[in-house]
């Protein structure tokens, strides 16, 4: 039997060798990339383990971005961790949604339950959760979700400041970009992961609002309804599903992926069934084995084609963003693919292929069912033997089928004449001593047996089943301070769960409501054209200039604009990749503005470093008080936009930090998505088959697309910008200043020339004047605005998320 110090040393060595998230000082030139598999339910997790996954990611019934998956209970999760760790597999928990204020207490209660169960990492999106993990739950490794839209080195540095251990890079990045960001991450002691197989998103993850606006189901809440994959009225290019992307498959790109330095290869699919998970993980495991054992990568991906797929593409990874990445069929393409491969794509050929694929899947299901039947998440039997005598420490010996160890109290046992139980209610501990009576003749008849059993049942939360405690070697009438019993409980949990430290339960401090200053909000106007620089002349409105995604072509003009108009605040976009990000940082450095608004955390990082006051933009998805505290305390953020996805009541609950400004956009075109793809290929058509540099910098195009509900989408491509889709109706909220007074420093209106189905009849100066009157509370202003701007939408403010 190991003594306690020995077992801890052994376990810590085991953790460091098993769990790459616990230590980042490994040789990345020889480290094999991790194979990370999805686990939407228990059988899928078992299938991933059976197929050889190095790690699985899974979600609970709440707070994760795959509500359509079956997901796990907390007890299930504990069992999964035990099973996975016994099979040299890590477990990462997805908490990757934005969290509204009223959910924070339940979130903290959940974190208290899971912080000490041996999780290898938590995957997060919300800045409030990042704040709580940094401040209260420091033992948990933090992984940045793909929902944080990480695509430039500034964002890596930003996340490093928040002690993020690992970051999932955007699906849209190519191998060169992945290589660069992996190098930056490694220099900051961080790991990178990329998706290598599964569904593609048309929009950059984290900034897609299409499902939220159209269906009332927010992708940032794990409820995406995938309206981009819906059928639309047949387009001019004869397409019914013009926005439907093929799935990602990069199996044959393994050698290049390894060379890029990425640390984890992630398979998408938490709503897929167990046989799918097994087949895909097994294919990747064999490919990895071929690469490392034989220095070759097999090209056989037939098994992947036999599983559900929408066709495959590696276009983003290879930097070959072309029109064939789309498919005019959102359903399973496996049978059609096989029929075409067999040279018979007739109805009869497709039917034959379906039968063959069904037979193949049935064989896989039967084989996998046998494999996972042997894998159990049931609690592991555990025995405890307690021994001690007066003048010596209390010894608690723990034995499972895997390990045995002993822990000792720091204080020695003492004799007392007063009878009391050594396991009274832990909540009553006020520094009193506890009685550990002994009875060597009968364990279960021991006067303190039931209390001891209750005391040490804490191990149940570690995936173990304690059925019996032996106290035959414990003398009678012995006492020990209850803090010592607590310490023994913690030591046992630490050893059983491979923890470096035990995190005690966290209680949220009571909210302290600051007295709001009675002050009406100012008006701010967003523009994107130099011809509108005069709009706020002679008014009290502030002017903000929206910058494009690519600044290089007109860098000198933008520099001149801001230097000559220092009262104009630059607004940086969400997506700034590689040289476009470098140009944005260079502009920031050269103009040294009095403040900036940024929707990109990479720019936020450099603004903070340059001591430039910065405001978190509306696409950073800020929805709770802790998120605001995160940005203020870690990056000296001066203010933030509250998300337009929130309802009146959800906004009211948010409490801003002291000396912090809140902003809100009351009128703007409703941006649904931003894409690196060309959205016009299968809608109105495009002369080019591939997206190239000139497309980003020189293309200006627009089109409309109608769904089967007769709703129109507005596709827009501006010079030096990515493709975007806007809602048919602009967002207009003329109620918030009255509904939530004394909250916002400034309310914004966006007067850029973006065509949608909302007609702004009045001239821009007239609109500015009317909105100014609205904020001053002048009667009739609201009605006049609605007369001039119509029709408009406000469903998100009424419903929330």
Coordinates of C-alpha atoms in Angstrom, one line a residue, residues 74-529:
X74 CA -24.0 15.1 -13.8
X75 CA -23.9 11.5 -12.5
X76 CA -23.4 10.3 -16.1
X77 CA -20.5 12.8 -16.5
X78 CA -18.8 11.4 -13.4
X79 CA -19.1 7.9 -14.7
X80 CA -17.8 8.9 -18.1
X81 CA -14.7 10.5 -16.6
X82 CA -13.9 7.4 -14.7
X83 CA -14.4 5.2 -17.8
X84 CA -12.4 7.6 -20.0
X85 CA -9.5 8.0 -17.6
X86 CA -9.2 4.2 -17.2
X87 CA -8.8 4.1 -21.0
X88 CA -6.2 6.9 -21.3
X89 CA -8.8 9.2 -22.7
X90 CA -9.5 12.8 -21.5
X91 CA -12.9 14.4 -21.0
X92 CA -13.7 18.0 -21.9
X93 CA -17.1 19.5 -20.9
X94 CA -18.8 22.0 -23.2
X95 CA -20.2 25.1 -21.5
X96 CA -20.1 26.9 -24.8
X97 CA -23.0 29.3 -24.9
X98 CA -23.6 32.9 -23.8
X99 CA -25.2 33.0 -20.4
X100 CA -27.9 35.5 -19.3
X101 CA -27.8 37.1 -15.9
X102 CA -30.5 35.0 -14.3
X103 CA -28.6 31.8 -15.1
X104 CA -25.4 32.8 -13.3
X105 CA -26.4 31.3 -9.8
X106 CA -27.3 28.0 -11.5
X107 CA -24.1 28.1 -13.4
X108 CA -22.0 28.6 -10.2
X109 CA -24.0 25.7 -8.5
X110 CA -23.1 23.5 -11.5
X111 CA -19.4 24.5 -11.3
X112 CA -19.3 23.7 -7.6
X113 CA -20.6 20.2 -8.6
X114 CA -18.1 19.5 -11.3
X115 CA -14.9 21.4 -10.3
X116 CA -13.5 18.4 -8.3
X117 CA -14.6 15.4 -10.3
X118 CA -11.5 15.2 -12.5
X119 CA -12.5 17.0 -15.7
X120 CA -9.7 17.7 -18.0
X121 CA -11.0 21.0 -19.3
X122 CA -14.1 23.1 -19.9
X123 CA -15.0 24.6 -23.4
X124 CA -16.4 28.1 -23.1
X125 CA -17.7 31.1 -25.1
X126 CA -19.1 33.5 -22.5
X127 CA -16.8 36.2 -21.1
X128 CA -18.7 36.0 -17.8
X129 CA -17.9 32.4 -17.5
X130 CA -14.3 33.1 -18.3
X131 CA -14.3 35.6 -15.5
X132 CA -15.7 33.1 -13.0
X133 CA -13.2 30.4 -14.0
X134 CA -10.3 32.8 -13.5
X135 CA -11.6 34.2 -10.2
X136 CA -13.2 31.3 -8.5
X137 CA -12.5 28.0 -10.3
X138 CA -8.9 28.3 -11.1
X139 CA -8.2 24.5 -11.1
X140 CA -10.2 24.0 -14.2
X141 CA -8.4 24.1 -17.6
X142 CA -10.0 26.5 -19.9
X143 CA -10.6 25.8 -23.6
X144 CA -11.8 28.6 -25.9
X145 CA -14.7 27.5 -28.0
X146 CA -15.0 27.9 -31.8
X147 CA -17.8 30.3 -30.8
X148 CA -15.1 32.9 -29.8
X149 CA -14.2 33.2 -33.5
X150 CA -10.4 33.0 -33.0
X151 CA -8.5 33.8 -36.2
X152 CA -5.7 36.2 -35.5
X153 CA -2.7 36.4 -33.2
X154 CA -4.1 39.3 -31.1
X155 CA -7.0 37.1 -30.1
X156 CA -4.5 34.4 -29.0
X157 CA -2.8 37.0 -26.8
X158 CA -6.2 38.2 -25.5
X159 CA -7.2 34.6 -24.5
X160 CA -3.8 34.0 -23.0
X161 CA -4.4 36.9 -20.6
X162 CA -7.5 35.1 -19.5
X163 CA -5.5 31.9 -18.8
X164 CA -7.0 30.0 -21.6
X165 CA -5.0 26.7 -22.1
X166 CA -6.3 25.8 -25.5
X167 CA -8.1 27.5 -28.4
X168 CA -10.3 26.2 -31.2
X169 CA -9.4 28.0 -34.4
X170 CA -12.0 29.1 -36.9
X171 CA -13.0 26.5 -39.5
X172 CA -12.4 29.0 -42.3
X173 CA -8.6 29.1 -41.8
X174 CA -6.2 27.6 -44.2
X175 CA -3.1 25.6 -43.4
X176 CA -0.7 28.6 -43.5
X177 CA -2.9 30.5 -41.1
X178 CA -3.3 27.6 -38.8
X179 CA 0.5 27.1 -38.8
X180 CA 1.1 30.7 -37.8
X181 CA -1.5 30.8 -35.1
X182 CA -0.3 27.5 -33.6
X183 CA 3.2 28.9 -33.4
X184 CA 1.9 32.0 -31.6
X185 CA -0.1 29.9 -29.3
X186 CA 2.8 27.7 -28.4
X187 CA 4.9 30.7 -27.7
X188 CA 2.3 31.6 -25.1
X189 CA 2.1 28.1 -23.6
X190 CA -1.2 27.4 -25.3
X191 CA -2.5 24.6 -27.4
X192 CA -4.6 24.8 -30.7
X193 CA -7.2 22.5 -32.1
X194 CA -9.0 22.5 -35.4
X195 CA -12.1 20.8 -36.8
X196 CA -11.1 18.1 -39.3
X197 CA -14.3 16.3 -40.0
X198 CA -18.0 17.0 -39.9
X199 CA -20.5 19.8 -40.6
X200 CA -19.4 23.2 -42.0
X201 CA -20.9 26.5 -40.9
X202 CA -21.4 29.0 -43.7
X203 CA -20.9 31.9 -41.2
X204 CA -17.9 32.5 -38.9
X205 CA -19.0 30.8 -35.7
X206 CA -20.1 33.0 -32.8
X207 CA -21.3 35.9 -35.0
X208 CA -24.2 34.1 -36.8
X209 CA -27.6 35.6 -35.9
X210 CA -29.6 34.1 -38.7
X211 CA -31.5 31.5 -36.6
X212 CA -31.9 34.0 -33.7
X213 CA -33.5 36.6 -36.0
X214 CA -35.5 34.4 -38.3
X215 CA -36.6 31.6 -35.9
X216 CA -36.1 33.0 -32.4
X217 CA -33.6 30.3 -31.6
X218 CA -30.1 31.6 -31.1
X219 CA -27.0 29.8 -32.2
X220 CA -25.2 31.5 -29.4
X221 CA -27.5 29.5 -27.1
X222 CA -27.0 26.2 -28.7
X223 CA -30.4 26.3 -30.5
X224 CA -29.4 27.0 -34.1
X225 CA -32.2 26.0 -36.4
X226 CA -29.8 25.9 -39.5
X227 CA -31.9 28.2 -41.7
X228 CA -29.0 28.4 -44.1
X229 CA -29.6 24.7 -45.0
X230 CA -33.3 25.3 -45.7
X231 CA -34.9 25.2 -49.1
X232 CA -35.3 28.5 -50.8
X233 CA -37.3 29.6 -53.9
X234 CA -35.2 28.3 -56.8
X235 CA -32.6 30.8 -57.7
X236 CA -31.4 32.1 -61.1
X237 CA -28.7 29.5 -60.9
X238 CA -31.3 26.7 -60.5
X239 CA -30.5 26.0 -56.9
X240 CA -33.0 25.2 -54.2
X241 CA -30.4 25.0 -51.4
X242 CA -28.0 27.8 -52.4
X243 CA -26.5 28.3 -49.0
X244 CA -26.0 24.6 -48.1
X245 CA -22.3 23.7 -47.6
X246 CA -20.8 20.3 -48.0
X247 CA -19.3 18.7 -44.9
X248 CA -15.6 19.0 -44.0
X249 CA -13.3 16.0 -44.5
X250 CA -9.5 16.4 -44.2
X251 CA -8.5 12.8 -43.7
X252 CA -6.1 12.9 -46.6
X253 CA -4.6 16.2 -45.4
X254 CA -3.2 14.6 -42.2
X255 CA 0.5 15.0 -43.1
X256 CA 0.0 18.7 -43.6
X257 CA -2.1 19.1 -40.5
X258 CA 0.6 17.5 -38.4
X259 CA 3.2 19.7 -40.0
X260 CA 1.2 22.8 -39.1
X261 CA 1.8 22.1 -35.5
X262 CA -1.8 22.0 -34.4
X263 CA -2.2 20.0 -31.2
X264 CA -5.7 18.5 -31.5
X265 CA -7.7 17.2 -34.4
X266 CA -11.4 17.6 -33.6
X267 CA -14.3 15.7 -35.1
X268 CA -17.7 17.4 -35.2
X269 CA -20.8 15.5 -34.5
X270 CA -22.4 15.6 -31.0
X271 CA -25.8 15.0 -32.6
X272 CA -24.6 11.9 -34.5
X273 CA -25.2 8.4 -33.4
X274 CA -22.7 6.0 -31.8
X275 CA -21.9 4.0 -35.0
X276 CA -21.1 7.2 -36.9
X277 CA -18.7 8.4 -34.1
X278 CA -17.0 5.0 -34.0
X279 CA -16.5 4.8 -37.8
X280 CA -15.1 8.3 -38.1
X281 CA -12.8 8.0 -35.1
X282 CA -11.6 4.6 -36.2
X283 CA -10.8 5.9 -39.7
X284 CA -8.8 8.8 -38.2
X285 CA -7.0 6.6 -35.6
X286 CA -5.9 4.2 -38.4
X287 CA -4.8 7.2 -40.5
X288 CA -2.7 8.6 -37.5
X289 CA -1.2 5.1 -36.9
X290 CA -0.2 4.8 -40.6
X291 CA 1.4 8.3 -40.5
X292 CA 3.5 7.6 -37.4
X293 CA 4.3 4.0 -37.8
X294 CA 4.8 3.8 -41.5
X295 CA 5.4 7.5 -42.4
X296 CA 2.5 7.3 -44.8
X297 CA -1.1 8.3 -44.9
X298 CA -3.6 6.0 -46.5
X299 CA -6.0 7.5 -49.0
X300 CA -9.0 5.1 -48.3
X301 CA -11.9 7.2 -47.0
X302 CA -14.6 4.8 -48.1
X303 CA -15.9 4.3 -44.6
X304 CA -16.5 8.0 -44.2
X305 CA -18.5 8.1 -47.4
X306 CA -20.7 5.3 -46.1
X307 CA -21.7 7.4 -43.0
X308 CA -24.1 10.3 -43.1
X309 CA -22.6 13.2 -45.2
X310 CA -23.6 16.0 -47.4
X311 CA -20.6 15.4 -49.7
X312 CA -17.1 16.4 -48.6
X313 CA -14.8 19.3 -49.1
X314 CA -11.4 20.4 -47.7
X315 CA -11.6 23.8 -49.5
X316 CA -11.2 26.1 -46.4
X317 CA -8.2 24.1 -45.1
X318 CA -6.4 24.2 -48.5
X319 CA -7.3 27.8 -49.1
X320 CA -9.3 26.7 -52.2
X321 CA -12.7 28.4 -51.5
X322 CA -14.7 27.4 -54.5
X323 CA -18.3 27.0 -55.7
X324 CA -18.1 23.2 -55.5
X325 CA -18.1 23.5 -51.7
X326 CA -21.9 23.8 -51.9
X327 CA -24.3 21.0 -52.5
X328 CA -27.9 21.3 -53.5
X329 CA -29.1 18.7 -51.1
X330 CA -29.1 19.1 -47.3
X331 CA -29.8 15.4 -46.6
X332 CA -27.6 12.3 -46.6
X333 CA -25.5 12.1 -49.7
X334 CA -23.9 8.8 -49.1
X335 CA -26.0 6.7 -51.4
X336 CA -25.8 9.1 -54.3
X337 CA -22.1 9.3 -53.8
X338 CA -21.7 5.6 -54.0
X339 CA -24.0 5.3 -57.0
X340 CA -21.9 7.9 -58.9
X341 CA -18.7 6.1 -57.9
X342 CA -20.2 2.9 -59.3
X343 CA -21.1 4.7 -62.5
X344 CA -24.8 4.3 -62.1
X345 CA -26.6 7.3 -60.7
X346 CA -30.0 6.4 -61.9
X347 CA -32.8 5.9 -59.4
X348 CA -32.2 2.1 -59.6
X349 CA -28.5 2.6 -59.0
X350 CA -29.1 4.9 -56.0
X351 CA -31.6 2.4 -54.5
X352 CA -28.9 -0.4 -54.8
X353 CA -26.4 1.9 -53.2
X354 CA -28.8 2.6 -50.3
X355 CA -29.2 -1.1 -49.6
X356 CA -25.4 -1.6 -49.7
X357 CA -24.8 1.3 -47.3
X358 CA -27.6 0.1 -45.0
X359 CA -26.0 -3.3 -44.8
X360 CA -22.6 -1.8 -44.1
X361 CA -24.0 0.4 -41.4
X362 CA -25.8 -2.5 -39.8
X363 CA -22.5 -4.5 -39.7
X364 CA -20.8 -1.5 -38.0
X365 CA -23.6 -1.1 -35.5
X366 CA -23.5 -4.7 -34.5
X367 CA -19.7 -4.7 -34.1
X368 CA -19.7 -1.5 -32.1
X369 CA -22.6 -2.6 -29.9
X370 CA -20.4 -5.6 -28.8
X371 CA -17.5 -3.3 -28.1
X372 CA -19.3 -0.7 -26.0
X373 CA -21.3 -3.4 -24.1
X374 CA -18.0 -4.1 -22.2
X375 CA -17.6 -0.5 -21.3
X376 CA -19.4 0.6 -18.1
X377 CA -19.9 4.0 -16.4
X378 CA -21.2 2.4 -13.3
X379 CA -19.7 3.5 -10.0
X380 CA -16.5 1.7 -9.0
X381 CA -16.6 -0.2 -5.7
X382 CA -14.5 1.4 -3.0
X383 CA -13.6 0.3 0.5
X384 CA -12.5 2.5 3.4
X385 CA -10.7 1.3 6.6
X386 CA -10.4 3.7 9.5
X387 CA -7.9 3.2 12.2
X388 CA -6.3 5.1 15.0
X389 CA -5.5 5.3 18.7
X390 CA -5.0 8.1 21.2
X391 CA -1.8 10.1 20.5
X392 CA -1.6 9.1 16.8
X393 CA -3.1 10.5 13.6
X394 CA -6.4 9.2 12.3
X395 CA -5.6 6.9 9.3
X396 CA -8.1 6.4 6.4
X397 CA -7.1 3.7 4.0
X398 CA -8.8 3.6 0.6
X399 CA -8.9 0.7 -1.8
X400 CA -10.4 0.4 -5.3
X401 CA -9.8 -2.2 -8.0
X402 CA -7.2 0.3 -9.5
X403 CA -5.3 1.8 -6.6
X404 CA -4.8 1.7 -2.8
X405 CA -3.6 4.6 -0.7
X406 CA -3.9 6.1 2.8
X407 CA -4.4 9.6 4.1
X408 CA -3.7 10.8 7.7
X409 CA -5.0 13.6 9.8
X410 CA -2.6 16.4 10.7
X411 CA -3.7 16.4 14.3
X412 CA -3.5 13.4 16.6
X413 CA -6.5 11.8 18.2
X414 CA -7.2 12.6 21.8
X415 CA -9.3 10.8 24.4
X416 CA -12.4 12.6 25.6
X417 CA -15.1 11.6 28.1
X418 CA -17.9 13.4 26.4
X419 CA -19.8 11.3 23.8
X420 CA -20.4 12.8 20.4
X421 CA -20.2 11.7 16.8
X422 CA -17.2 12.3 14.7
X423 CA -19.4 12.8 11.7
X424 CA -22.0 15.4 12.8
X425 CA -23.5 17.6 10.2
X426 CA -20.5 19.3 8.4
X427 CA -22.6 22.4 8.1
X428 CA -22.6 22.8 11.9
X429 CA -18.8 23.0 12.1
X430 CA -17.8 26.0 14.2
X431 CA -14.4 24.7 15.3
X432 CA -15.8 22.2 17.8
X433 CA -14.2 18.8 18.2
X434 CA -15.7 15.5 16.9
X435 CA -15.8 12.1 18.6
X436 CA -14.5 9.0 16.8
X437 CA -15.7 6.1 19.0
X438 CA -14.4 2.6 18.5
X439 CA -15.9 -0.9 18.8
X440 CA -13.5 -3.6 17.7
X441 CA -16.1 -6.4 18.1
X442 CA -18.6 -5.2 15.4
X443 CA -18.1 -2.8 12.6
X444 CA -21.7 -2.2 11.6
X445 CA -22.8 -2.0 15.2
X446 CA -20.2 0.6 15.9
X447 CA -22.0 3.6 17.5
X448 CA -20.4 6.0 15.0
X449 CA -20.6 3.8 11.9
X450 CA -23.6 5.4 10.2
X451 CA -22.1 8.9 10.8
X452 CA -18.8 7.8 9.3
X453 CA -20.5 6.3 6.3
X454 CA -22.3 9.5 5.7
X455 CA -19.2 11.6 6.2
X456 CA -17.1 9.7 3.6
X457 CA -19.9 9.2 1.1
X458 CA -18.3 12.3 -0.5
X459 CA -16.5 9.7 -2.7
X460 CA -19.9 9.1 -4.5
X461 CA -19.4 12.4 -6.3
X462 CA -16.1 11.0 -7.7
X463 CA -17.7 8.0 -9.5
X464 CA -17.1 5.5 -6.7
X465 CA -19.6 3.5 -4.6
X466 CA -18.9 3.3 -0.9
X467 CA -20.8 0.4 0.6
X468 CA -18.9 -0.3 3.7
X469 CA -16.4 1.3 6.2
X470 CA -14.3 -0.9 8.4
X471 CA -13.6 0.7 11.9
X472 CA -12.4 -2.4 13.6
X473 CA -9.0 -0.9 14.3
X474 CA -10.3 2.4 15.7
X475 CA -10.2 2.7 19.4
X476 CA -13.1 4.0 21.5
X477 CA -13.8 7.6 22.7
X478 CA -11.4 9.5 20.5
X479 CA -11.8 13.0 19.3
X480 CA -10.6 15.0 16.3
X481 CA -11.5 18.6 15.1
X482 CA -14.0 18.5 12.3
X483 CA -11.7 20.5 10.1
X484 CA -9.5 17.5 10.1
X485 CA -12.3 15.3 8.9
X486 CA -12.9 17.8 6.2
X487 CA -9.3 17.8 5.2
X488 CA -9.3 14.0 5.0
X489 CA -12.4 14.2 2.7
X490 CA -10.6 16.6 0.5
X491 CA -7.4 14.5 0.4
X492 CA -9.4 11.5 -0.7
X493 CA -11.2 13.4 -3.5
X494 CA -7.8 14.8 -4.7
X495 CA -6.2 11.4 -4.9
X496 CA -9.2 9.7 -6.5
X497 CA -9.7 12.3 -9.1
X498 CA -6.1 13.1 -10.0
X499 CA -6.5 16.7 -8.8
X500 CA -3.7 19.1 -8.1
X501 CA -5.8 20.9 -5.6
X502 CA -9.3 20.8 -4.1
X503 CA -11.6 23.8 -4.9
X504 CA -14.0 24.5 -2.0
X505 CA -17.7 25.5 -2.8
X506 CA -18.0 29.0 -4.1
X507 CA -20.8 31.4 -3.1
X508 CA -21.7 34.4 -5.2
X509 CA -21.4 37.7 -3.3
X510 CA -24.6 39.6 -2.9
X511 CA -25.2 42.1 -5.6
X512 CA -24.5 45.7 -4.6
X513 CA -26.7 48.0 -6.6
X514 CA -25.0 51.2 -7.6
X515 CA -27.1 54.3 -7.7
X516 CA -27.6 55.2 -11.3
X517 CA -26.8 58.8 -12.3
X518 CA -29.9 60.6 -13.7
X519 CA -28.7 61.3 -17.2
X520 CA -30.3 60.8 -20.6
X521 CA -28.3 59.0 -23.1
X522 CA -26.5 60.7 -25.9
X523 CA -27.0 59.9 -29.6
X524 CA -24.3 58.3 -31.7
X525 CA -24.3 57.8 -35.4
X526 CA -22.4 55.0 -37.4
X527 CA -21.3 55.8 -41.0
X528 CA -18.9 54.1 -43.4
X529 CA -18.4 56.8 -46.1

